[in-house]
Every structure is written in structure tokens, then in C-alpha cells.
PDB file of C-alpha atoms in Angstrom:
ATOM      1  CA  UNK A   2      47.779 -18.866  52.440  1.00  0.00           C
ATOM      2  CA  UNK A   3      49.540 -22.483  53.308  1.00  0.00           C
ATOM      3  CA  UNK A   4      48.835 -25.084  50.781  1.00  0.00           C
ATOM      4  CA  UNK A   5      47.097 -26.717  53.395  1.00  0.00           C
ATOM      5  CA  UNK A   6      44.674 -24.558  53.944  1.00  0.00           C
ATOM      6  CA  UNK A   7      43.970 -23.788  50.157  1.00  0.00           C
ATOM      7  CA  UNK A   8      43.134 -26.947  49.409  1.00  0.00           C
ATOM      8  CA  UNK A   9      40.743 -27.205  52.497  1.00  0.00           C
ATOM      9  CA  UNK A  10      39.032 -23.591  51.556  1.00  0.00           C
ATOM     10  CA  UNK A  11      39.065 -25.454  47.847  1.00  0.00           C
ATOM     11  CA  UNK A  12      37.295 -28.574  48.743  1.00  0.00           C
ATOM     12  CA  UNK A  13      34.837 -26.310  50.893  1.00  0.00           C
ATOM     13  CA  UNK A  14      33.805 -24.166  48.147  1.00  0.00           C
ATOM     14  CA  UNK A  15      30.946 -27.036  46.435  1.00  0.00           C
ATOM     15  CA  UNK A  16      29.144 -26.970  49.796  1.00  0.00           C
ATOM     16  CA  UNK A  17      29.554 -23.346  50.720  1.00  0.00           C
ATOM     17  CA  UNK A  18      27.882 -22.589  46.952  1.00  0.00           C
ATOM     18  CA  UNK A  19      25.278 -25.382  47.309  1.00  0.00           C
ATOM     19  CA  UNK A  20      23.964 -24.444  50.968  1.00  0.00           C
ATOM     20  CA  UNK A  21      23.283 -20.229  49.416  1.00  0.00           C
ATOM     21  CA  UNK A  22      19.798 -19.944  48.947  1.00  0.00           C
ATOM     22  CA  UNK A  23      18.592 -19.699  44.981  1.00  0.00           C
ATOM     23  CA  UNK A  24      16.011 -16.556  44.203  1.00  0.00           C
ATOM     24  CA  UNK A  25      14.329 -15.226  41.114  1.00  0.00           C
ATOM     25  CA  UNK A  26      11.385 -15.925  39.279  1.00  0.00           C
ATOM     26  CA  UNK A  27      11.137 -19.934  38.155  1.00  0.00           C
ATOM     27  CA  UNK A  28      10.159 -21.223  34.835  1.00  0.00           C
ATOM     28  CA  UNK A  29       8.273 -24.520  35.548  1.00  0.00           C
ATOM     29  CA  UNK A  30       9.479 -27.391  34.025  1.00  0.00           C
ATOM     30  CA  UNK A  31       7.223 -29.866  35.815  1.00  0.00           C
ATOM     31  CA  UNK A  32       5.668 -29.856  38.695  1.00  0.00           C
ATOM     32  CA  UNK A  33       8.235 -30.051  40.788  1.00  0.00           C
ATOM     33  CA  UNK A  34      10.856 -29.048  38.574  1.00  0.00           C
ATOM     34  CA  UNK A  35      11.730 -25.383  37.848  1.00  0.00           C
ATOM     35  CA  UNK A  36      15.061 -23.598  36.963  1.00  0.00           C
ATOM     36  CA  UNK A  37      15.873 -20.445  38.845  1.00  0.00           C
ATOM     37  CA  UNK A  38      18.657 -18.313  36.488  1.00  0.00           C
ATOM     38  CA  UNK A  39      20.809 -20.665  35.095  1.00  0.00           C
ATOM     39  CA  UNK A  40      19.741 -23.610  38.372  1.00  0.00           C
ATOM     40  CA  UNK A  41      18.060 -26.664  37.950  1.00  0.00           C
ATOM     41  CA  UNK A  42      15.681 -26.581  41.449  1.00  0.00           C
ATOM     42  CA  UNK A  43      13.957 -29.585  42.058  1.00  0.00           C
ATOM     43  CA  UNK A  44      11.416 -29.517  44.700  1.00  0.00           C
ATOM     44  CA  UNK A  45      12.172 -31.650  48.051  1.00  0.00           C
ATOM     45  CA  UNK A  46      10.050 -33.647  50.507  1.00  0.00           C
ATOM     46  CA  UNK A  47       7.733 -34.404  47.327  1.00  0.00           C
ATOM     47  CA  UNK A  48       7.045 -35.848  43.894  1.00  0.00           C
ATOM     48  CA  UNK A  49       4.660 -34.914  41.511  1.00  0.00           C
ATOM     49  CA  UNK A  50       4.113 -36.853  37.837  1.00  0.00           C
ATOM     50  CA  UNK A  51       5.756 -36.298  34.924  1.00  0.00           C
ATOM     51  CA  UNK A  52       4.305 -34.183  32.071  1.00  0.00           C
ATOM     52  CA  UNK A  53       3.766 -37.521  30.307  1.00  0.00           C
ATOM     53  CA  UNK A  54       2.480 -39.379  32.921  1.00  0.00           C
ATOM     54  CA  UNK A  55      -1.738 -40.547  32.577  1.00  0.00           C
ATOM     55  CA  UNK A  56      -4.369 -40.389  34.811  1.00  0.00           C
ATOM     56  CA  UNK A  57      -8.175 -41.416  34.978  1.00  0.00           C
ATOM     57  CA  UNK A  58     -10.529 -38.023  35.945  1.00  0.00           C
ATOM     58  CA  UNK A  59     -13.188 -38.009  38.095  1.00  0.00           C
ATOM     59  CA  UNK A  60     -15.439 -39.553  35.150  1.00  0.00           C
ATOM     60  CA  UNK A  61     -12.762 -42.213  34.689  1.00  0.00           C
ATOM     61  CA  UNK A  62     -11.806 -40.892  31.342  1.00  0.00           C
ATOM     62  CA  UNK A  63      -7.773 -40.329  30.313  1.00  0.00           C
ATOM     63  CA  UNK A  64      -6.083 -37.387  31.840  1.00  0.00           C
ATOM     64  CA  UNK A  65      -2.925 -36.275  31.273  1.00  0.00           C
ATOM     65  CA  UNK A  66      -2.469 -35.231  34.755  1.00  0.00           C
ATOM     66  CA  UNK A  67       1.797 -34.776  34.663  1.00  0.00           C
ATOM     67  CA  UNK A  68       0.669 -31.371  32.617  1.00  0.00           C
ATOM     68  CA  UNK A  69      -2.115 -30.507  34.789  1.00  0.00           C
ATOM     69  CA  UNK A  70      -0.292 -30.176  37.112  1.00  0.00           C
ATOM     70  CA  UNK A  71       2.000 -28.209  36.493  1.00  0.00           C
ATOM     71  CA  UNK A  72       0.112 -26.007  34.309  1.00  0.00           C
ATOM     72  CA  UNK A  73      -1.461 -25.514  37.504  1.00  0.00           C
ATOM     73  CA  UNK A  74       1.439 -24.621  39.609  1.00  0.00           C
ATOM     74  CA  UNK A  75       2.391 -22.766  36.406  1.00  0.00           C
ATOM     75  CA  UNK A  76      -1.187 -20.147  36.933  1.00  0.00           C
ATOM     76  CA  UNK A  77      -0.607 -20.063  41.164  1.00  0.00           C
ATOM     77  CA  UNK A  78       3.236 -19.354  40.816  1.00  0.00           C
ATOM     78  CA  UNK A  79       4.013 -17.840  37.694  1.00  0.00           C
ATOM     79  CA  UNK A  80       6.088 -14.462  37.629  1.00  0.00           C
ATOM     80  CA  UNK A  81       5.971 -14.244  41.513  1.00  0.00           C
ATOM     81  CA  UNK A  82       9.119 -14.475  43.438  1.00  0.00           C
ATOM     82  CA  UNK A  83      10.542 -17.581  44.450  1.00  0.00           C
ATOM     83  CA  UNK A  84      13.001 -18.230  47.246  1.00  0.00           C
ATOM     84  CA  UNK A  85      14.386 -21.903  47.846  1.00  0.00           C
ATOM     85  CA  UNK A  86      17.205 -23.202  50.330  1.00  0.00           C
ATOM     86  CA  UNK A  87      18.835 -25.935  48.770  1.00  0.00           C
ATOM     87  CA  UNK A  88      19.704 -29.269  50.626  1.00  0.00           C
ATOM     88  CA  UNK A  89      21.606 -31.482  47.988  1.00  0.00           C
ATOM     89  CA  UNK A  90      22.576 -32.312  44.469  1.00  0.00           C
ATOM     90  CA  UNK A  91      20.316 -35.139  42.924  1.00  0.00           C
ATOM     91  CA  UNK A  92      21.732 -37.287  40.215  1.00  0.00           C
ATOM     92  CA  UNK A  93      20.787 -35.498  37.658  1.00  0.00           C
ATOM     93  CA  UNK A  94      22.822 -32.458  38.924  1.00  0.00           C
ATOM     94  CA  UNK A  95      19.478 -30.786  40.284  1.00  0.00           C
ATOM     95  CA  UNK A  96      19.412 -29.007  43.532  1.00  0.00           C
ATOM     96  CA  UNK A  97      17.202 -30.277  45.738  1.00  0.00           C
ATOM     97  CA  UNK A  98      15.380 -27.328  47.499  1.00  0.00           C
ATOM     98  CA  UNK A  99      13.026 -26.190  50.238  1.00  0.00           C
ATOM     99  CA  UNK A 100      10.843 -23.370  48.224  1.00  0.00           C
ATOM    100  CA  UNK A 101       8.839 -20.374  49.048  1.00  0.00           C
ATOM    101  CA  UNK A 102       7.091 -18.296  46.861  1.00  0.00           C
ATOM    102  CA  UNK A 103       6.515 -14.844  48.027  1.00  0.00           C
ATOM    103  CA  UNK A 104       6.569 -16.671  51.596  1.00  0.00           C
ATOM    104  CA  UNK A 105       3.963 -19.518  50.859  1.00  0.00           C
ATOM    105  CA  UNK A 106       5.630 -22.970  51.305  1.00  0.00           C
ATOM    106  CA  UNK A 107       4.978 -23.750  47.537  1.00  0.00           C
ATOM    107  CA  UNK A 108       5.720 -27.629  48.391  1.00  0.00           C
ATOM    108  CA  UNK A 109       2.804 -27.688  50.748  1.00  0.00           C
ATOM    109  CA  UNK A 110       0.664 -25.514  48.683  1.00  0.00           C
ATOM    110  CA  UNK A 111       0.972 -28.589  45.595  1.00  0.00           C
ATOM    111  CA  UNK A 112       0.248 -31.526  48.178  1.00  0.00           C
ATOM    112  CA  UNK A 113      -2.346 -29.525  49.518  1.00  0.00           C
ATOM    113  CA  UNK A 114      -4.165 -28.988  46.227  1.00  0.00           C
ATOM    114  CA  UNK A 115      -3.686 -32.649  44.928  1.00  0.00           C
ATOM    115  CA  UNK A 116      -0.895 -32.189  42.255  1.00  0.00           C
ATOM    116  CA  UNK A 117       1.736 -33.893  44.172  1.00  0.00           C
ATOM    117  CA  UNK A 118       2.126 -36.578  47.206  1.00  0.00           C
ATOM    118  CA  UNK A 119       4.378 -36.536  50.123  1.00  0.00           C
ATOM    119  CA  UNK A 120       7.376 -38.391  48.969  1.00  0.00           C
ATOM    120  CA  UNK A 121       7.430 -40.464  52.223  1.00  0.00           C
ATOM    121  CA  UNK A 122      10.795 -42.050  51.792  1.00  0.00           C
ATOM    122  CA  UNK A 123      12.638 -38.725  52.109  1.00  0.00           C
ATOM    123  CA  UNK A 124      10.284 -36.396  54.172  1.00  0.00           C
ATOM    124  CA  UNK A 125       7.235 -37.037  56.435  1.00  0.00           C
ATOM    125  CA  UNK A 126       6.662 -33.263  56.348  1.00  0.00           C
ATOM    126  CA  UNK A 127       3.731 -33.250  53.926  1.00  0.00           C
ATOM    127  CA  UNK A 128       1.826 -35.837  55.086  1.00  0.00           C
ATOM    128  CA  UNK A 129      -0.949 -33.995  56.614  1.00  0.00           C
ATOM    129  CA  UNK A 130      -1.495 -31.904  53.720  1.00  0.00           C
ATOM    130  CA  UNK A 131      -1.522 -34.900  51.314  1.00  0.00           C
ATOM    131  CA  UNK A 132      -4.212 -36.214  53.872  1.00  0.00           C
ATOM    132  CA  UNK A 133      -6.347 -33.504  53.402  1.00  0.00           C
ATOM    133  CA  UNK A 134      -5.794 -33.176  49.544  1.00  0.00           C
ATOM    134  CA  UNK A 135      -7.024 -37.250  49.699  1.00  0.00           C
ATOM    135  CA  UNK A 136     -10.554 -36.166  51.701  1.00  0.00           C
ATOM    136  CA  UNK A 137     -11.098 -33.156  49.657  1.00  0.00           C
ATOM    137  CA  UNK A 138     -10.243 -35.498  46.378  1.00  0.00           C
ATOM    138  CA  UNK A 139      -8.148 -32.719  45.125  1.00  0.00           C
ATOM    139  CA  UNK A 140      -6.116 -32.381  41.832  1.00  0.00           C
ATOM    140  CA  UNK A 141      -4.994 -35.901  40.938  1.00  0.00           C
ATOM    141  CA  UNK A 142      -7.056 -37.395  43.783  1.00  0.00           C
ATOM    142  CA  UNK A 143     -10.824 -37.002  42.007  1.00  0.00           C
ATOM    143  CA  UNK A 144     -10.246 -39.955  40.235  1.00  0.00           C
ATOM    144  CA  UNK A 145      -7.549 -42.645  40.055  1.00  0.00           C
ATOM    145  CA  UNK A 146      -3.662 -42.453  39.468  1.00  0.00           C
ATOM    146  CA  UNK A 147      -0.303 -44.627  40.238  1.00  0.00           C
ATOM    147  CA  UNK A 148       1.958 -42.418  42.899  1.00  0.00           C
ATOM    148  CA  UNK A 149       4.818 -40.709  40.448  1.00  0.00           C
ATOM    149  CA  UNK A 150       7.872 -43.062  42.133  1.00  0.00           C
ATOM    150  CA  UNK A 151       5.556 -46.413  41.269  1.00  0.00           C
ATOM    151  CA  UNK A 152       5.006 -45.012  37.756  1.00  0.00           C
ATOM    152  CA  UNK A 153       8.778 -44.481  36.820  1.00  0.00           C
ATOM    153  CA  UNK A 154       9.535 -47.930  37.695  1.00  0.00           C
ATOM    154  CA  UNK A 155       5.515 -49.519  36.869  1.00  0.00           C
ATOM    155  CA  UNK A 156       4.405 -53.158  36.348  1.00  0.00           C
ATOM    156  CA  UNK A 157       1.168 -55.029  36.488  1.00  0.00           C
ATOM    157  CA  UNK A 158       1.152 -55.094  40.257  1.00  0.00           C
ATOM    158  CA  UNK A 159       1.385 -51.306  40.758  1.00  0.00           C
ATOM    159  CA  UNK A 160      -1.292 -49.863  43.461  1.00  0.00           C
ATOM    160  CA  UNK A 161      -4.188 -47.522  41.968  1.00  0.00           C
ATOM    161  CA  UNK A 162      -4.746 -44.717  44.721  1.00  0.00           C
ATOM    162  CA  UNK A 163      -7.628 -42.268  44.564  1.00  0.00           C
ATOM    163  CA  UNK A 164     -11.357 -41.716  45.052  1.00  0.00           C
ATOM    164  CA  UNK A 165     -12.459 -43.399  42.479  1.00  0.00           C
ATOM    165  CA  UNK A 166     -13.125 -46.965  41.690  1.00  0.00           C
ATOM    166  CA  UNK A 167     -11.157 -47.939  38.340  1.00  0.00           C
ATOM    167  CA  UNK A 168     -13.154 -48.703  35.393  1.00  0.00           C
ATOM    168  CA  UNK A 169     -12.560 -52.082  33.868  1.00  0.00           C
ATOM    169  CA  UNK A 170      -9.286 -51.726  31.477  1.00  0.00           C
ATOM    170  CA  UNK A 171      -7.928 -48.932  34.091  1.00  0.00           C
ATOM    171  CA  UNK A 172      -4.392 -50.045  34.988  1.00  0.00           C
ATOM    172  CA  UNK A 173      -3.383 -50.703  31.387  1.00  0.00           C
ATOM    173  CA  UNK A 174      -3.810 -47.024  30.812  1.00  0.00           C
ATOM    174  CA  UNK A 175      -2.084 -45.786  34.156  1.00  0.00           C
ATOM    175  CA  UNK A 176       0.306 -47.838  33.264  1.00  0.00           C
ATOM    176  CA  UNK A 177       1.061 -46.053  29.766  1.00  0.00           C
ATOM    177  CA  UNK A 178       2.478 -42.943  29.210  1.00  0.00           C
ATOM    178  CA  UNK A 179       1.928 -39.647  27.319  1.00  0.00           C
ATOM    179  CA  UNK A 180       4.444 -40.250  25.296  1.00  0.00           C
ATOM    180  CA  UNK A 181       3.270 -42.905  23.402  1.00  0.00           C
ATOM    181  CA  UNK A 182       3.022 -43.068  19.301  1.00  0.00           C
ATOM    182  CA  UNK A 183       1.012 -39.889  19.272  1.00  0.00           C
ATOM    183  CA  UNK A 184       2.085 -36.507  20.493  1.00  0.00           C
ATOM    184  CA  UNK A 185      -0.033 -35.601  23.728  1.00  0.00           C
ATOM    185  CA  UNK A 186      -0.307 -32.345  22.436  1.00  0.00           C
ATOM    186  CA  UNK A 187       0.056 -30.189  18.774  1.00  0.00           C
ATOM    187  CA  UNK A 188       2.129 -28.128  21.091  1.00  0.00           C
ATOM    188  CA  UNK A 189       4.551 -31.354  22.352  1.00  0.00           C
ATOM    189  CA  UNK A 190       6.080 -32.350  18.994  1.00  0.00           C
ATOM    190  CA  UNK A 191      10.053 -32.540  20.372  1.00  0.00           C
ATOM    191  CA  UNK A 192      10.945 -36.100  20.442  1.00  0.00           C
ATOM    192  CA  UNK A 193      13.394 -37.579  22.986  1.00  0.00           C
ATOM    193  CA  UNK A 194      14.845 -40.345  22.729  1.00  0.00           C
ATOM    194  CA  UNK A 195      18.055 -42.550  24.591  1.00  0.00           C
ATOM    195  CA  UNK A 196      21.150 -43.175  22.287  1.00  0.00           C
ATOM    196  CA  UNK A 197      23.680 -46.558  22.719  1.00  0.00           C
ATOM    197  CA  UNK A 198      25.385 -44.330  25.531  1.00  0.00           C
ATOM    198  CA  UNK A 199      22.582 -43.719  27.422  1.00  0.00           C
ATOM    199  CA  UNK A 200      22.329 -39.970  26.667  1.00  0.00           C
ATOM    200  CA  UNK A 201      19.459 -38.259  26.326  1.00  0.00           C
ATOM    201  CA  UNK A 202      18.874 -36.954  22.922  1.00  0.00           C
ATOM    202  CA  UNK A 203      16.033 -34.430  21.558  1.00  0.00           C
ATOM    203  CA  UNK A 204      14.794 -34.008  17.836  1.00  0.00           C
ATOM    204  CA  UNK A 205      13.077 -31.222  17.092  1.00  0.00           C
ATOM    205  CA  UNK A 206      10.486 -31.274  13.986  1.00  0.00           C
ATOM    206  CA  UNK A 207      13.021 -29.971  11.824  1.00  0.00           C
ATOM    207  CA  UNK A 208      16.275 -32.039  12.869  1.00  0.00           C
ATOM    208  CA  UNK A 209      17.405 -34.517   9.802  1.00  0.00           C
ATOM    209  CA  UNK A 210      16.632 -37.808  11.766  1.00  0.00           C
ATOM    210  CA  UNK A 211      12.981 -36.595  13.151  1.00  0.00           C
ATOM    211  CA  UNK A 212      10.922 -38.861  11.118  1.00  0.00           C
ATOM    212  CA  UNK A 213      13.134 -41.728  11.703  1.00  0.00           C
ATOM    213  CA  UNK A 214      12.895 -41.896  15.613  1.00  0.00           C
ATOM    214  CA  UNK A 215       9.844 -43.789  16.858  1.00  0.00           C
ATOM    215  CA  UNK A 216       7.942 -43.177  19.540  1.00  0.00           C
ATOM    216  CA  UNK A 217       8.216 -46.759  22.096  1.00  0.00           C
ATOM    217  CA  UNK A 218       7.599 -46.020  25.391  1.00  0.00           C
ATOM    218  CA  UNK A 219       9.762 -48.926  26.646  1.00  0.00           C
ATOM    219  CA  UNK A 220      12.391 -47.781  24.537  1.00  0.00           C
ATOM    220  CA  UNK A 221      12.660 -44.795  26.723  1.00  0.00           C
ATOM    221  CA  UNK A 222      11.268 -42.111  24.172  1.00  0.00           C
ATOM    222  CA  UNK A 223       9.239 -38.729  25.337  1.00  0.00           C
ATOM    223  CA  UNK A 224       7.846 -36.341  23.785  1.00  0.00           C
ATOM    224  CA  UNK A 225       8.601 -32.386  25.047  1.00  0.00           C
ATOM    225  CA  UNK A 226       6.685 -29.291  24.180  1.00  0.00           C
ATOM    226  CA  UNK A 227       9.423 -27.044  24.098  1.00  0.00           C
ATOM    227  CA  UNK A 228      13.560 -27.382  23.731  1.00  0.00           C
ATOM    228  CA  UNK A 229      13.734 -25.332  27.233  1.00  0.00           C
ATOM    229  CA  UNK A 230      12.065 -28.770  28.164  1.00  0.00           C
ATOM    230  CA  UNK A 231      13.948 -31.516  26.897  1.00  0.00           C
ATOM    231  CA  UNK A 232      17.078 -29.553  28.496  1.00  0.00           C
ATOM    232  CA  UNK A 233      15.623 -29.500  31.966  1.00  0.00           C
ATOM    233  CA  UNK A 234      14.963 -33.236  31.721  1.00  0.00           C
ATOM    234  CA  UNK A 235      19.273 -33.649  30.601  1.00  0.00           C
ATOM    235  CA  UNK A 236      18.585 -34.150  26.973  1.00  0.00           C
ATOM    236  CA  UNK A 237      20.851 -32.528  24.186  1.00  0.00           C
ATOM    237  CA  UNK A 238      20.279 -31.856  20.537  1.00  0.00           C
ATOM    238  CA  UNK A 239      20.893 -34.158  18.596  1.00  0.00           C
ATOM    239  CA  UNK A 240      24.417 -33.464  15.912  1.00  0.00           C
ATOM    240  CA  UNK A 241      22.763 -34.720  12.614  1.00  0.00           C
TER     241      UNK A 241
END
């Protein structure tokens, strides 16, 4: 073959790999994260909240609604087969995938039950189904939550959606996070934290430094329940 045309088949060979379609069964990460084999998947034209993100229930009490949810997409899809056509890399090396699950449009399927919203600035494909979660006050929208893109970057002035009115003292805890001092969970007790280099790093309860690392939400920490967890979110063990 002319060196020409090596190089061009070379340079083809990331998009080639990228646009074949990823199948298997998924083990959910988050809502809208799952890996597929050895792939990172996450799912497009949506965004669901983090496993540490909070919510308010339809009785206004704290919710951790980021697990919720995808413990529920965990029950629906669980074990069945999953088919997704990828579309790009995100930034954290994730392909970013259409998804079926033994044909049903899984994206649609979460907007439609309330555990994720149309993520607007990408796709306008979901909207009707997030409309209809909204009137049937579905999954996250029985009480009151912050939309999962305001949340990762949240201050004071954040919008509340949802059916219910918030309860005085509301948006200081949608503003808060899971991963606070406390473990969510007895089952969460891998803490993440961000080194000097801006790497991820995970502790499990029996790394040397565990104890030492505390839990400040604005100092980026996070609790996981499992290491499969921390290393779909980029962390790495920690070396000590």
C-alpha cells in the first residue's frame, strides 16, 4: 500500500471503530452511565443525576434520587440485551451512544418514567417524553429537584423544578450532595477524592490513607459503593 494511503486508512481507523455499534449486557454505573465489555457508554440526548446528587420526595423529605434512579434503570434493564450506536467521545473518554435494550429506546424509557430530563442543549428528541413524565410527576418529578447540568455547576440562584412546592430550608439541601461527611449508604464507604494534579483518586476502607481523607463536598470528594464505581467515574487507586 503507498505511504499515502496508509496513513489515510491510519487516521481513519478512530472513527471507523467509534461509529461500530457496542452490544452486550451493561452494568449500570449511573443512570445514564453503563459500560458495555470493556466500553464506557454514556447515554446521549439526556442527563440524569449523579448517585450523590439529593432530592426532596413527594413529602418534601431528603431523597437521594442520583441512586434511585438508577437502581431503577438497574431493575427495568438489568441482564437484558443492550444495543447502542455510538455518536462521539466525551471528555472523559466515554462514548456517547444512542441505546436500545432488547429494542426499547432505553433513553426515552428513563425521561419517560422521571429519572432523567431531556438534555436540551444537545438533543430536542426527548422533550415530549420529559413533558409527560412532568404531568404524570414521575420519578424525580413527585417532588422537587435541581436539573443534573445546574447541579454540577450549583449556586444560590439555581431553579427548583417539580410538582411540589419547596419546604422552607429546601434549596440548601438540593444544593448539597450525597457525598457529604457521612456515607449515603453502609454499602458506599469508597472515598474519592481529587489530588494536586487533578486526578481522581479512590480509597477504599482498607487503603493506608482512608481515615485521613475528609469528606468536603467543595473539595471535590465522593463517596462510591463499589471500586467498579469509582473507575467508571475516572478515579484510580490510590499507591499508598
Amino acid at each position: 500500500m503507498p505511504m499515502k494511503s496508509a496513513l489515510l486508512a491510519l487516521l481513519l481507523l478512530p472513527t471507523l471503530a467509534s461509529a461500530a455499534d457496542i452490544t452486550g449486557t451493561a452494568k449500570i454505573r449511573e443512570a445514564d452511565t453503563v459500560v458495555i465489555g470493556t466500553t464506557r457508554v454514556r447515554l446521549g440526548g439526556i442527563d440524569a443525576p449523579s448517585v450523590d446528587q439529593l432530592c426532596l420526595n413527594k413529602n418534601g423529605e431528603r431523597w437521594t434520587c442520583g441512586v434511585a434512579a438508577r437502581d431503577e434503570l438497574i431493575k427495568h434493564a438489568d441482564g437484558r440485551s443492550w444495543t447502542c450506536h455510538p455518536r462521539s467521545i466525551d471528555r472523559r473518554g466515554r462514548q456517547v451512544a444512542r441505546c436500545n435494550v432488547d429494542g426499547e429506546d432505553i433513553q426515552k424509557w428513563l425521561v419517560r418514567s422521571g429519572w432523567a430530563l431531556a438534555y436540551r442543549t444537545l438533543s430536542r428528541d426527548y422533550e415530549p417524553d420529559e413533558a409527560e413524565a412532568r404531568a404524570a410527576k414521575a420519578g424525580m418529578w413527585q417532588g422537587a429537584f435541581i436539573a443534573p447540568w445546574d447541579w454540577r455547576v450549583r449556586n444560590k440562584k439555581t431553579a427548583i423544578l417539580g410538582a411540589t412546592k419547596p419546604p422552607e430550608g429546601a434549596r440548601a439541601i438540593l444544593l448539597a450532595s450525597a457525598s457529604g461527611p457521612v456515607a449515603p449508604s453502609p454499602d458506599c464507604t469508597i472515598k474519592g477524592n481529587v489530588n494536586g494534579a487533578g486526578e481522581c483518586i479512590y480509597h477504599t476502607p482498607q487503603s493506608r490513607w482512608y481515615a485521613q481523607i475528609k469528606m468536603r463536598v467543595a473539595k471535590g470528594t465522593r463517596w462510591f459503593c463499589s471500586v467498579e464505581d469509582a473507575e467508571a467515574a475516572g478515579c484510580r487507586e490510590t499507591r499508598r
